[in-house]
PDB file of C-alpha atoms in Angstrom:
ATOM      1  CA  UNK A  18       0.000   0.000   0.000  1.00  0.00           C
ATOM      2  CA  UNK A  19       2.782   2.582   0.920  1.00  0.00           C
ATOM      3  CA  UNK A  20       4.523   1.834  -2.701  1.00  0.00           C
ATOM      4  CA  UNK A  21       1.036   2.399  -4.519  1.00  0.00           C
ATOM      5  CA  UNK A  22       0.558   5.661  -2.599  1.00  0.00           C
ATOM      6  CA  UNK A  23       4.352   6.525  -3.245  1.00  0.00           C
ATOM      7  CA  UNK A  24       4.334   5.725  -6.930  1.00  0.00           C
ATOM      8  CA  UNK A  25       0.945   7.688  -7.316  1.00  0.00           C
ATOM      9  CA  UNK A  26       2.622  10.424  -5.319  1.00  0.00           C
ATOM     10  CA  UNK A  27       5.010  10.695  -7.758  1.00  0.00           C
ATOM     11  CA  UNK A  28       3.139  10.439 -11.167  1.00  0.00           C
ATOM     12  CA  UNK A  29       1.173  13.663  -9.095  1.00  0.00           C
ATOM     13  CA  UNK A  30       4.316  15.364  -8.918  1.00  0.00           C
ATOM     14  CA  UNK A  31       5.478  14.549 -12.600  1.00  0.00           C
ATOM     15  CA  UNK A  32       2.050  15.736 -14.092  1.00  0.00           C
ATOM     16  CA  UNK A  33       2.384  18.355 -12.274  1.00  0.00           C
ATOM     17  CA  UNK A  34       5.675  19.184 -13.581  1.00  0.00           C
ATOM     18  CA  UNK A  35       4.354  19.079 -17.155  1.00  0.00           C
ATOM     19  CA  UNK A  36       1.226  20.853 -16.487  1.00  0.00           C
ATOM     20  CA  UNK A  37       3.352  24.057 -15.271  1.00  0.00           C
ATOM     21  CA  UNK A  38       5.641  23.647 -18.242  1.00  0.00           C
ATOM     22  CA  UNK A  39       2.509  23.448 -20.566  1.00  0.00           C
ATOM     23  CA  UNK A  40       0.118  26.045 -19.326  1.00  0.00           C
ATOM     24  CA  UNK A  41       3.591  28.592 -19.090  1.00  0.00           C
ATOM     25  CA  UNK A  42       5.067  27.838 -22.570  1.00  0.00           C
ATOM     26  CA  UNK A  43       2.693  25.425 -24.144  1.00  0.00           C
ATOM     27  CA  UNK A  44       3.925  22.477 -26.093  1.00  0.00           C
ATOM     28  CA  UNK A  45       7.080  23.846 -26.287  1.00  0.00           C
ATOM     29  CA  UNK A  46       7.831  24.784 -23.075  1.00  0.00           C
ATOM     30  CA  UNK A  47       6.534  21.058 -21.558  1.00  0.00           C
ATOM     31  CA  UNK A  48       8.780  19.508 -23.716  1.00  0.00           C
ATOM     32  CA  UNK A  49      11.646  21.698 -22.490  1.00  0.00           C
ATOM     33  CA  UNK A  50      10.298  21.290 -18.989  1.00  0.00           C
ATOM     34  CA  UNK A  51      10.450  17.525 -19.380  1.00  0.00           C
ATOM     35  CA  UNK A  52      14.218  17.891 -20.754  1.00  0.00           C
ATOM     36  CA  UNK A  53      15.171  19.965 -18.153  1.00  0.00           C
ATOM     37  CA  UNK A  54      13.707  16.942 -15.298  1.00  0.00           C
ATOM     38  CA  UNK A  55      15.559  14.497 -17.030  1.00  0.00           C
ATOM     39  CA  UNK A  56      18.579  16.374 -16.862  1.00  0.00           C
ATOM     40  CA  UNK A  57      18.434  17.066 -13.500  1.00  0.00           C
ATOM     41  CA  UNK A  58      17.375  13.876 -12.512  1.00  0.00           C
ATOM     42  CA  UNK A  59      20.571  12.146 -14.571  1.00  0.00           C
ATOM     43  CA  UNK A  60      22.530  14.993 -12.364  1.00  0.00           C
ATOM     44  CA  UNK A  61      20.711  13.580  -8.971  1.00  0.00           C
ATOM     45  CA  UNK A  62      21.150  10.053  -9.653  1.00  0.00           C
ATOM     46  CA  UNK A  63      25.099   9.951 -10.354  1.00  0.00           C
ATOM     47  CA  UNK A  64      25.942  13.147  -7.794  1.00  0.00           C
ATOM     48  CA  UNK A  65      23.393  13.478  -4.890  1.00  0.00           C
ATOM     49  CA  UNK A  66      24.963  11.703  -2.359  1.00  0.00           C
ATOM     50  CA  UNK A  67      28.735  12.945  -2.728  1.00  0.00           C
ATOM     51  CA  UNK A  68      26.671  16.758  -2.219  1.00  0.00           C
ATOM     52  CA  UNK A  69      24.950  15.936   0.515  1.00  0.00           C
ATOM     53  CA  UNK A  70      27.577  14.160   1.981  1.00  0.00           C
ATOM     54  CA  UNK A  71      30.099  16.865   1.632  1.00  0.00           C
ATOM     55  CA  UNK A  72      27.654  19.916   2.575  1.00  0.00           C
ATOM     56  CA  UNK A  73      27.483  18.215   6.101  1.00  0.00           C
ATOM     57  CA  UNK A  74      31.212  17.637   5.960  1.00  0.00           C
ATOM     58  CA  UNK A  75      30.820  13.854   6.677  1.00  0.00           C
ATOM     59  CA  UNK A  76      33.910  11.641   6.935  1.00  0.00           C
ATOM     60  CA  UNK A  77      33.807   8.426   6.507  1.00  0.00           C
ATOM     61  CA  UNK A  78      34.993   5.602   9.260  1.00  0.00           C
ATOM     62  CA  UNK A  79      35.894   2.052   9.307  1.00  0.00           C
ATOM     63  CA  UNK A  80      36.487  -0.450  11.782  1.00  0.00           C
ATOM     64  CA  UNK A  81      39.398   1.173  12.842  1.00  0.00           C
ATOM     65  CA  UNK A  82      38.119   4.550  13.528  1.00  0.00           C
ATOM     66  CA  UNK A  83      34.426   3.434  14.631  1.00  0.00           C
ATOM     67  CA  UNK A  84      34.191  -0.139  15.510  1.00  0.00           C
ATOM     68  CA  UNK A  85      30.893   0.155  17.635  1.00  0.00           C
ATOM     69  CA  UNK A  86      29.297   1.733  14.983  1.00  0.00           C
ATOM     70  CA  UNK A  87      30.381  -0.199  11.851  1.00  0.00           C
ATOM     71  CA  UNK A  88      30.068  -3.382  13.805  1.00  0.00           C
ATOM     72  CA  UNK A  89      26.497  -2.789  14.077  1.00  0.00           C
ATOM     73  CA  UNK A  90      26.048  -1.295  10.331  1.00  0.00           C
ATOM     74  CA  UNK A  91      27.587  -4.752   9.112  1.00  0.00           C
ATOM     75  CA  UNK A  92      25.359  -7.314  11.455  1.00  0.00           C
ATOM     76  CA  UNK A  93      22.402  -5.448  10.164  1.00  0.00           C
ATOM     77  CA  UNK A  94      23.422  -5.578   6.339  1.00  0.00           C
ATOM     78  CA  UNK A  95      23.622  -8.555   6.567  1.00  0.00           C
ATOM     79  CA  UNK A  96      20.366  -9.450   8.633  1.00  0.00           C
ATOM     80  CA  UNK A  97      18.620  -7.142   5.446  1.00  0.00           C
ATOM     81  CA  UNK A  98      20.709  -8.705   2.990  1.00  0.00           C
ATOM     82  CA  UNK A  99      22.418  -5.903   1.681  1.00  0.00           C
ATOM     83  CA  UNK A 100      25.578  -5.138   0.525  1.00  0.00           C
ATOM     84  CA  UNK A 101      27.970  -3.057   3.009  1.00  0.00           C
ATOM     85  CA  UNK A 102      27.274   0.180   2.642  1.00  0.00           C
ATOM     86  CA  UNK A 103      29.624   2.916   3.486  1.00  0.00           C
ATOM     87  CA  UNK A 104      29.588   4.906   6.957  1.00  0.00           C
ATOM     88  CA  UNK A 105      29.822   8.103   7.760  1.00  0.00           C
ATOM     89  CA  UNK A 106      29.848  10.355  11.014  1.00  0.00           C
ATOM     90  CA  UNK A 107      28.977  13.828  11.223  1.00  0.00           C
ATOM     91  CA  UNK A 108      30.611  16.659  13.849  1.00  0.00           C
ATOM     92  CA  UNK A 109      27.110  17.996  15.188  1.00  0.00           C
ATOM     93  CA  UNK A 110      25.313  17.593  18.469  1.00  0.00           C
ATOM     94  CA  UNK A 111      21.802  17.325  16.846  1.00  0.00           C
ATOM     95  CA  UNK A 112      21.285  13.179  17.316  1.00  0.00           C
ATOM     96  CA  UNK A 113      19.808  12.561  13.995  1.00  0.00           C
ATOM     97  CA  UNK A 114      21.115  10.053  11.008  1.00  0.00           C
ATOM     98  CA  UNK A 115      20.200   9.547   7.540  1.00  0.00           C
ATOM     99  CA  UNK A 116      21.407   7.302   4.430  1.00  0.00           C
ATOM    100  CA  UNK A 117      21.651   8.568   0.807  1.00  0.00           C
ATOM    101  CA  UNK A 118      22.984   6.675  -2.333  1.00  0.00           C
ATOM    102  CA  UNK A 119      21.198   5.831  -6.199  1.00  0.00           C
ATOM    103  CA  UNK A 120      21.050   2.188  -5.188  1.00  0.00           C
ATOM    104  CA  UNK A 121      21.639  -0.840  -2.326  1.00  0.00           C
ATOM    105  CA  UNK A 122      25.410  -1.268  -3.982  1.00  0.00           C
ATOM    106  CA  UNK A 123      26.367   2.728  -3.576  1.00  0.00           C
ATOM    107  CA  UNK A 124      24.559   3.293  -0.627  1.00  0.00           C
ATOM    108  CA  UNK A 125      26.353   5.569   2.955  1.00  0.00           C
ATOM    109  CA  UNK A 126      25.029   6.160   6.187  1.00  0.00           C
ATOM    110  CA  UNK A 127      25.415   8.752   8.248  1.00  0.00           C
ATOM    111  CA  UNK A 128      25.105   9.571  12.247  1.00  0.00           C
ATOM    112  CA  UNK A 129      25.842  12.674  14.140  1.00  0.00           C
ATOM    113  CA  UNK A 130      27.732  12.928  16.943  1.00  0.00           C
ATOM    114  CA  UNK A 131      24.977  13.687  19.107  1.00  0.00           C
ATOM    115  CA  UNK A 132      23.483  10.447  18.152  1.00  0.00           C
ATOM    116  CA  UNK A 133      26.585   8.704  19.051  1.00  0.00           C
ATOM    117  CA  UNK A 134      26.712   9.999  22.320  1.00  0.00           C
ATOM    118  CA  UNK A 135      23.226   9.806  23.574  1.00  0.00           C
ATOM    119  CA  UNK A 136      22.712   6.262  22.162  1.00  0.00           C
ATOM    120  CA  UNK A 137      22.693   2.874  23.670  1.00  0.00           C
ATOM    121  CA  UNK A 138      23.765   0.533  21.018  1.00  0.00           C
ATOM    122  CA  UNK A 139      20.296  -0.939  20.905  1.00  0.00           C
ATOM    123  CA  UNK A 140      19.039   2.223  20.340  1.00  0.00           C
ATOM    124  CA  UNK A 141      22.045   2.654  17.460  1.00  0.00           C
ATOM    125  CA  UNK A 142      20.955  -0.429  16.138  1.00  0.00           C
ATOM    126  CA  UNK A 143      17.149   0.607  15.663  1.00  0.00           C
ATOM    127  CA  UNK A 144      18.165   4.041  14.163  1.00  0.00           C
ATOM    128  CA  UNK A 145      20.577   2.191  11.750  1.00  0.00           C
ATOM    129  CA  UNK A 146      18.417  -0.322  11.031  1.00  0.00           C
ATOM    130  CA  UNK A 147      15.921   2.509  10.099  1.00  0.00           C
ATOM    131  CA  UNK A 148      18.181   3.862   7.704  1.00  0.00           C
ATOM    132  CA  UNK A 149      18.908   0.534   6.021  1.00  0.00           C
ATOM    133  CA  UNK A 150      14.921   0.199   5.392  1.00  0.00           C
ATOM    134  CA  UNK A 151      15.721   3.609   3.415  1.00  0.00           C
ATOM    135  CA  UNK A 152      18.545   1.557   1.440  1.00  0.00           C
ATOM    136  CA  UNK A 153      16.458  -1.539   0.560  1.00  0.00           C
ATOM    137  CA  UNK A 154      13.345   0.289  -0.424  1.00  0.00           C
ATOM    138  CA  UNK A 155      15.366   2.658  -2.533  1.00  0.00           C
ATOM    139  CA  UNK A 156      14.108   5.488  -0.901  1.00  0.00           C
ATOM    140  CA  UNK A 157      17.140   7.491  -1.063  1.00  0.00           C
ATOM    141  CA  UNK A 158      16.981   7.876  -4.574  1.00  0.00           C
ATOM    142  CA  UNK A 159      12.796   7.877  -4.804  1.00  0.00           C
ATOM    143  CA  UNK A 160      13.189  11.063  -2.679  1.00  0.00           C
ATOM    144  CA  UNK A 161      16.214  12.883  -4.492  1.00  0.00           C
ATOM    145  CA  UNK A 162      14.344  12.495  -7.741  1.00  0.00           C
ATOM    146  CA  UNK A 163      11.269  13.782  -5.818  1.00  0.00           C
ATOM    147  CA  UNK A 164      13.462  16.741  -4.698  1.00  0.00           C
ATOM    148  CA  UNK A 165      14.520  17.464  -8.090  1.00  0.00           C
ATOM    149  CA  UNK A 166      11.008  17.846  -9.389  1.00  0.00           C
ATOM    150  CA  UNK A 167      10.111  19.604  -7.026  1.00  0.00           C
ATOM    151  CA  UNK A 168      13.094  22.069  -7.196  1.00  0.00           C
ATOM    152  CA  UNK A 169      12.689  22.092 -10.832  1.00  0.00           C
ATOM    153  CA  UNK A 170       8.667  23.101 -10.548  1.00  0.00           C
ATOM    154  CA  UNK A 171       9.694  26.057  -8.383  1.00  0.00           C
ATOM    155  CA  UNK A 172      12.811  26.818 -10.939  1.00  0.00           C
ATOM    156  CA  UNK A 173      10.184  26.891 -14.444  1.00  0.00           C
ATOM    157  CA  UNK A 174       7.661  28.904 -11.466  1.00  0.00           C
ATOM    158  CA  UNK A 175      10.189  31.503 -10.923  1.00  0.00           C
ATOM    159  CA  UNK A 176      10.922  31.595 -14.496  1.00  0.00           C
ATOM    160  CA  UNK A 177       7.362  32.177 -15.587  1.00  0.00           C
ATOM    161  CA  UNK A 178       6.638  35.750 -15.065  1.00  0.00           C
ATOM    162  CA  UNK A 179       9.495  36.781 -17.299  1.00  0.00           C
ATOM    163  CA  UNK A 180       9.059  33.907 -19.944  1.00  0.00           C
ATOM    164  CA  UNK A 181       5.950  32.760 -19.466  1.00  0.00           C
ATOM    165  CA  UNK A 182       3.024  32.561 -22.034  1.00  0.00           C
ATOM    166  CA  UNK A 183       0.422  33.465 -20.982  1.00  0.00           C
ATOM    167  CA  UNK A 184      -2.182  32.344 -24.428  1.00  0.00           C
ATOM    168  CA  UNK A 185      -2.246  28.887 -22.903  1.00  0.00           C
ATOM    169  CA  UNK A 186      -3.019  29.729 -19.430  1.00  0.00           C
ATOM    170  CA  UNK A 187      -7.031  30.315 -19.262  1.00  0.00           C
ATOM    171  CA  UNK A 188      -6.592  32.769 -16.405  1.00  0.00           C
ATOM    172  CA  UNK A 189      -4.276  34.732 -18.863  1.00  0.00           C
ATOM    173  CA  UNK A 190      -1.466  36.756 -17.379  1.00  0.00           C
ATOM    174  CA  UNK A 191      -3.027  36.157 -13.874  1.00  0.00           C
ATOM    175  CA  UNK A 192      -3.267  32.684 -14.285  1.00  0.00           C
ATOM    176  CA  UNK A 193       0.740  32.706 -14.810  1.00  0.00           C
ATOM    177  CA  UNK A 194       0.931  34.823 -11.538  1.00  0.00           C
ATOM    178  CA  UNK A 195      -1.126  32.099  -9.783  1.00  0.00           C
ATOM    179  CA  UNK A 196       1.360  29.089 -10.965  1.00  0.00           C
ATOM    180  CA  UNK A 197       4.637  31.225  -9.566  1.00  0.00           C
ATOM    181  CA  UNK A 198       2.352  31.155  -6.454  1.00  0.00           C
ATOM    182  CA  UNK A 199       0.815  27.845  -6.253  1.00  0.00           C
ATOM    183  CA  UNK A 200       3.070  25.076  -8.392  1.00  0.00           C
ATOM    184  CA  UNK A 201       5.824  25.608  -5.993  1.00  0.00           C
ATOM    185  CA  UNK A 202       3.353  25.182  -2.722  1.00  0.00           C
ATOM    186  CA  UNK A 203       1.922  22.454  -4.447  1.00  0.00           C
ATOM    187  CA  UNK A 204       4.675  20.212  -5.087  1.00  0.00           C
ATOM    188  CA  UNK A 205       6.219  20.859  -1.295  1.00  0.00           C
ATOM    189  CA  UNK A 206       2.893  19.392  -0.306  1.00  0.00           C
ATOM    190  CA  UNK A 207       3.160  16.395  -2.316  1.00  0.00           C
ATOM    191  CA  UNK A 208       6.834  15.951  -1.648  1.00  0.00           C
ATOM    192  CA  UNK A 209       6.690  16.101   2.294  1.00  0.00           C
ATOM    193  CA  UNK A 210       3.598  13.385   1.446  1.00  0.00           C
ATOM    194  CA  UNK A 211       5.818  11.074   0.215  1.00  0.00           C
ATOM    195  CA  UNK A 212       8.427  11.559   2.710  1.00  0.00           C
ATOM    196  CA  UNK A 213       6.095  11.144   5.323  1.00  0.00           C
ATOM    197  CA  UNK A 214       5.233   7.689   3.897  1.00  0.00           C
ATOM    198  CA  UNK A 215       8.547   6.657   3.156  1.00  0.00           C
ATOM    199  CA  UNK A 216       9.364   7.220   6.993  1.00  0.00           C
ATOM    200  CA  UNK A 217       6.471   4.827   8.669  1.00  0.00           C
ATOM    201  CA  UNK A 218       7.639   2.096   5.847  1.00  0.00           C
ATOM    202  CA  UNK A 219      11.107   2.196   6.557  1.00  0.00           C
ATOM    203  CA  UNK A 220      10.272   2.236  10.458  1.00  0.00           C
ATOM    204  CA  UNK A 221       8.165  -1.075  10.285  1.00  0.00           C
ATOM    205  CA  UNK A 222      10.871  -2.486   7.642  1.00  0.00           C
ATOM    206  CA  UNK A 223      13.619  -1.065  10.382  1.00  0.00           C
ATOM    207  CA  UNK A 224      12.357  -2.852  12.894  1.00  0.00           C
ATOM    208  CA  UNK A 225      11.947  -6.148  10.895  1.00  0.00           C
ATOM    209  CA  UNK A 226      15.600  -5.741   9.950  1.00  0.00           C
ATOM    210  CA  UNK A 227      17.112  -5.238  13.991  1.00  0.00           C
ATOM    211  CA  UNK A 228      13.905  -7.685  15.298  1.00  0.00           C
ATOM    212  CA  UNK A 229      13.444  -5.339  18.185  1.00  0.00           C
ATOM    213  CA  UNK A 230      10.634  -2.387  17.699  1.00  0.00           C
ATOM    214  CA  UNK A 231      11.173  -1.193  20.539  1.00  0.00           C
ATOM    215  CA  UNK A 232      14.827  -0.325  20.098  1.00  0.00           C
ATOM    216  CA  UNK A 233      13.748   2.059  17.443  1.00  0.00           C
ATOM    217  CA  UNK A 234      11.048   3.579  18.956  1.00  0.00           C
ATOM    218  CA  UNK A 235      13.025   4.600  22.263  1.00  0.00           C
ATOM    219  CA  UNK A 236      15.803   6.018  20.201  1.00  0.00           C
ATOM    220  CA  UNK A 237      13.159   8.220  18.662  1.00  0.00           C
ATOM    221  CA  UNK A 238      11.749   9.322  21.645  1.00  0.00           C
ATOM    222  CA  UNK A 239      15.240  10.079  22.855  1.00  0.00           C
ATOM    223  CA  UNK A 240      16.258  11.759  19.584  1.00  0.00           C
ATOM    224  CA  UNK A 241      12.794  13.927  19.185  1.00  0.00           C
ATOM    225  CA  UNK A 242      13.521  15.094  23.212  1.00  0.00           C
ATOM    226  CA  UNK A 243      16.959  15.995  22.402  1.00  0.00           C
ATOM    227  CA  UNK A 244      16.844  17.700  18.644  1.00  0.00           C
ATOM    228  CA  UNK A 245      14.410  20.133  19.590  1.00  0.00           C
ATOM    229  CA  UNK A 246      16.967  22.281  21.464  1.00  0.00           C
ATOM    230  CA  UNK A 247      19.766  21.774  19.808  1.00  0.00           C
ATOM    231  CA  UNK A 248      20.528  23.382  16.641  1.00  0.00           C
ATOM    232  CA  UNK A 249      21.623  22.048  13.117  1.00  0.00           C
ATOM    233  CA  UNK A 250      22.766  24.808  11.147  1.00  0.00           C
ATOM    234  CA  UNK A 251      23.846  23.209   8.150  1.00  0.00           C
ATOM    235  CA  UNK A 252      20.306  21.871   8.013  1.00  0.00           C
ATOM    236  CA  UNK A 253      18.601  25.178   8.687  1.00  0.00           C
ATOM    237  CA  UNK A 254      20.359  26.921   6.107  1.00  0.00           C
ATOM    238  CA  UNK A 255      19.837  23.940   3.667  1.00  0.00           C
ATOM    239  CA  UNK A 256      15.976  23.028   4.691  1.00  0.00           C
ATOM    240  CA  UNK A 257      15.687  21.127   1.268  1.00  0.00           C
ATOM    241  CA  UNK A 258      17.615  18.334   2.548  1.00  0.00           C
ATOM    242  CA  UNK A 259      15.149  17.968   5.656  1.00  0.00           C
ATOM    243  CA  UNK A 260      13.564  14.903   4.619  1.00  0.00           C
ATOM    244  CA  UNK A 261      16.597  12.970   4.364  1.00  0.00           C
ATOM    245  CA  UNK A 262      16.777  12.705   8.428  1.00  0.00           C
ATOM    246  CA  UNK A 263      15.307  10.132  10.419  1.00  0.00           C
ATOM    247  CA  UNK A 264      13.875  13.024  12.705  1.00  0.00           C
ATOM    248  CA  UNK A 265      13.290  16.406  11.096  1.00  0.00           C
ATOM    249  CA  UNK A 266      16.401  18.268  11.663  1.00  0.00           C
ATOM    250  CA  UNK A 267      14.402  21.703  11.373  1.00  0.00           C
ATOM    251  CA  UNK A 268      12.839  23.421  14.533  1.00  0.00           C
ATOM    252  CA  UNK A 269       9.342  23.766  12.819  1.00  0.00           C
ATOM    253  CA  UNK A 270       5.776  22.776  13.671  1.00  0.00           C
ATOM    254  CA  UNK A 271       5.991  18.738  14.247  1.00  0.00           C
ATOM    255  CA  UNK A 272       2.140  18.443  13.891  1.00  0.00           C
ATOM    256  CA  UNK A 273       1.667  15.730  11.443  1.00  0.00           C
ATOM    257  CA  UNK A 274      -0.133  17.624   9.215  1.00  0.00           C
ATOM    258  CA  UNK A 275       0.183  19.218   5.105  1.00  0.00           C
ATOM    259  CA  UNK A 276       3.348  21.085   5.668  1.00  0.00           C
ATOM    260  CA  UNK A 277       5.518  18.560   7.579  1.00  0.00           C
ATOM    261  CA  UNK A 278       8.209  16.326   6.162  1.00  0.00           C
ATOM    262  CA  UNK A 279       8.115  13.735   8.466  1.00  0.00           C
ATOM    263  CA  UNK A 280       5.315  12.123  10.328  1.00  0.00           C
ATOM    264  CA  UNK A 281       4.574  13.108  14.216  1.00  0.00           C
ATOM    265  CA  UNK A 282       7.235  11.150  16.315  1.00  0.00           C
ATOM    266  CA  UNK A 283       4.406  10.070  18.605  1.00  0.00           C
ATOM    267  CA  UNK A 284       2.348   8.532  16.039  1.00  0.00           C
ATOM    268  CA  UNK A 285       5.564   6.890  14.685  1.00  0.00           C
ATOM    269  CA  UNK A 286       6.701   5.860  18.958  1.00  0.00           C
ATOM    270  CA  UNK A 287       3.262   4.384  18.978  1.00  0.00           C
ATOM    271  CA  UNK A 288       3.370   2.111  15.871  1.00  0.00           C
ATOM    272  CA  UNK A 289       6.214   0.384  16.800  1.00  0.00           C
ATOM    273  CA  UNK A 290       5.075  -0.160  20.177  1.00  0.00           C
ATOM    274  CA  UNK A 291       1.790  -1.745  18.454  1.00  0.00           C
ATOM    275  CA  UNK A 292       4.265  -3.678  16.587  1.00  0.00           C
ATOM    276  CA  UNK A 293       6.196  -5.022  19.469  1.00  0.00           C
ATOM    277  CA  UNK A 294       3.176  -6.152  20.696  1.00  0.00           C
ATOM    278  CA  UNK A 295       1.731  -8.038  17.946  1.00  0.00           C
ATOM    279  CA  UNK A 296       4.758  -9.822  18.224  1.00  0.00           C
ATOM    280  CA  UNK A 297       4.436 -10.726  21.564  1.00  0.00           C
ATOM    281  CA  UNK A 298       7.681  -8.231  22.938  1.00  0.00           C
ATOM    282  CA  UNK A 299       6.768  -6.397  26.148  1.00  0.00           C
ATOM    283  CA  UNK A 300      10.162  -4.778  26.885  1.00  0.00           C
ATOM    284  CA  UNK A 301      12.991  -4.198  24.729  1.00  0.00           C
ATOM    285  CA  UNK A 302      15.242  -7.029  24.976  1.00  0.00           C
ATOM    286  CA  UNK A 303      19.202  -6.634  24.416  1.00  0.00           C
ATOM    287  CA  UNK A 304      19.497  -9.623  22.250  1.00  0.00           C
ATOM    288  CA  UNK A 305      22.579 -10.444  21.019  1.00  0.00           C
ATOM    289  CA  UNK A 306      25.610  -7.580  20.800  1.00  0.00           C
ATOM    290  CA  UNK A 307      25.979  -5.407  18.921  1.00  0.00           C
ATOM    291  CA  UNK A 308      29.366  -4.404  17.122  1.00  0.00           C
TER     292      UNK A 308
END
């Protein structure tokens, strides 16, 4: 059900795409509109992660230089069977974490330092596992080409008032005034949609992945407490790249509503705890070690 609604998501957001380019520039300027998504999308796919991965000045670590963490990336690749991916840390005291990557054989991971610290490896092994969901459902690059669109709808949006043509619009020259306006709101609603759905899939498919629900949802409870006082500042001045995070990185309204990225941590907490139950877990049991 959550790949129907993300696939119809997305055909939203392409049509949409189109529709702007049409009704701005007519046949013409779809077609060109259609280029210019495919071009950007070609960029996204080869060159998103290295970006992201060097805007938050990420460094990568092995088992030299992070054995905890690594350890516990590698027992869960292996429980999703997926190929290692590479991991990252990031120098920031927000806990949060996120994975990025075109596919399951170029995939990273990344955790902050915050996350790190405040973590029991349990917890780490929830939040990781999390990410991993992202990996194997290809959500990483579902949501950079969703990013592009959307990017590329406000681009052709901004572009409008000084190219636009305004004989295919019905609403004439205002009807080109009310695309600038509403395109760009439009497709930030559908893309935080799809995030939002993305994130309760890869929680249930996290939890599968470490066998332990409960892990997960106390690092989120821990993570949600802790983010909303501390700062990210590469993530404030890059909001765009919100939806990447395992908890929204951005001190806005967390209702899970229209206008938010990721879904309400509460609903999410309570989920997994329904989870846990249905399989018969009424604590959140070490297990085996991890790393």
């Amino acid at each position: 059900m959550n790949s129907l609604r993300t696939g119809i998501l997305m055909a939203v957001m392409t049509g949409l795409f189109l529709a702007v380019g049409f009704l701005l520039g007519g046949t013409g300027g779809m077609l060109i509109a259609f280029v210019i998504a495919l071009g950007m999308n070609a960029f996204a796919y080869w060159n998103s992660d290295k970006m992201v991965l060097r805007m938050f000045r990420a460094r990568q670590v092995d088992r030299k230089t992070a054995p905890a963490l690594v350890g516990i990336v590698e027992q869960l690749s292996a429980n999703a069977g997926l190929p290692m991916p590479r991991v990252y840390v990031i120098d920031d005291d927000q806990p949060n974490a996120f994975a990025t990557g075109r596919n399951p054989e170029n995939a990273a991971v990344a955790a902050t330092t915050g996350l790190l610290r405040r973590l029991s490896s349990e917890e780490l092994a929830g939040v990781m596992a999390h990410e991993l969901a992202h990996v194997k459902n290809r959500d990483t690059l579902t949501m950079t080409i969703t990013a592009t669109i959307a990017g590329a709808i406000s681009m052709l949006a901004n572009f409008g008032l000084f190219f636009g043509n305004s004989r295919n619009n019905p609403l004439g020259f205002v009807g080109v005034i009310l695309i600038m306006i509403l395109a760009p709101m439009a497709a930030a609603l559908v893309q935080m949609a799809i995030s939002r759905t993305r994130e309760y899939a890869a929680d249930r498919m996290g939890a599968e992945i470490c066998g332990q629900p409960l892990w997960l949802a106390s690092a989120l409870e821990k993570i949600d407490r802790a983010a909303r006082g501390i700062d990210n500042e590469v993530a404030e001045s890059n909001p765009a790249t919100a939806h990447m995070f395992i908890i929204n990185p951005l001190h806005a309204n967390q209702m899970d509503g229209l206008f938010t990225t990721h879904p309400r941590t509460e609903n999410r907490i309570q989920r997994l705890r329904q989870m846990a139950s249905d399989m018969g877990q009424s604590s959140a049991r070490p297990g085996r070690p991890w790393g």
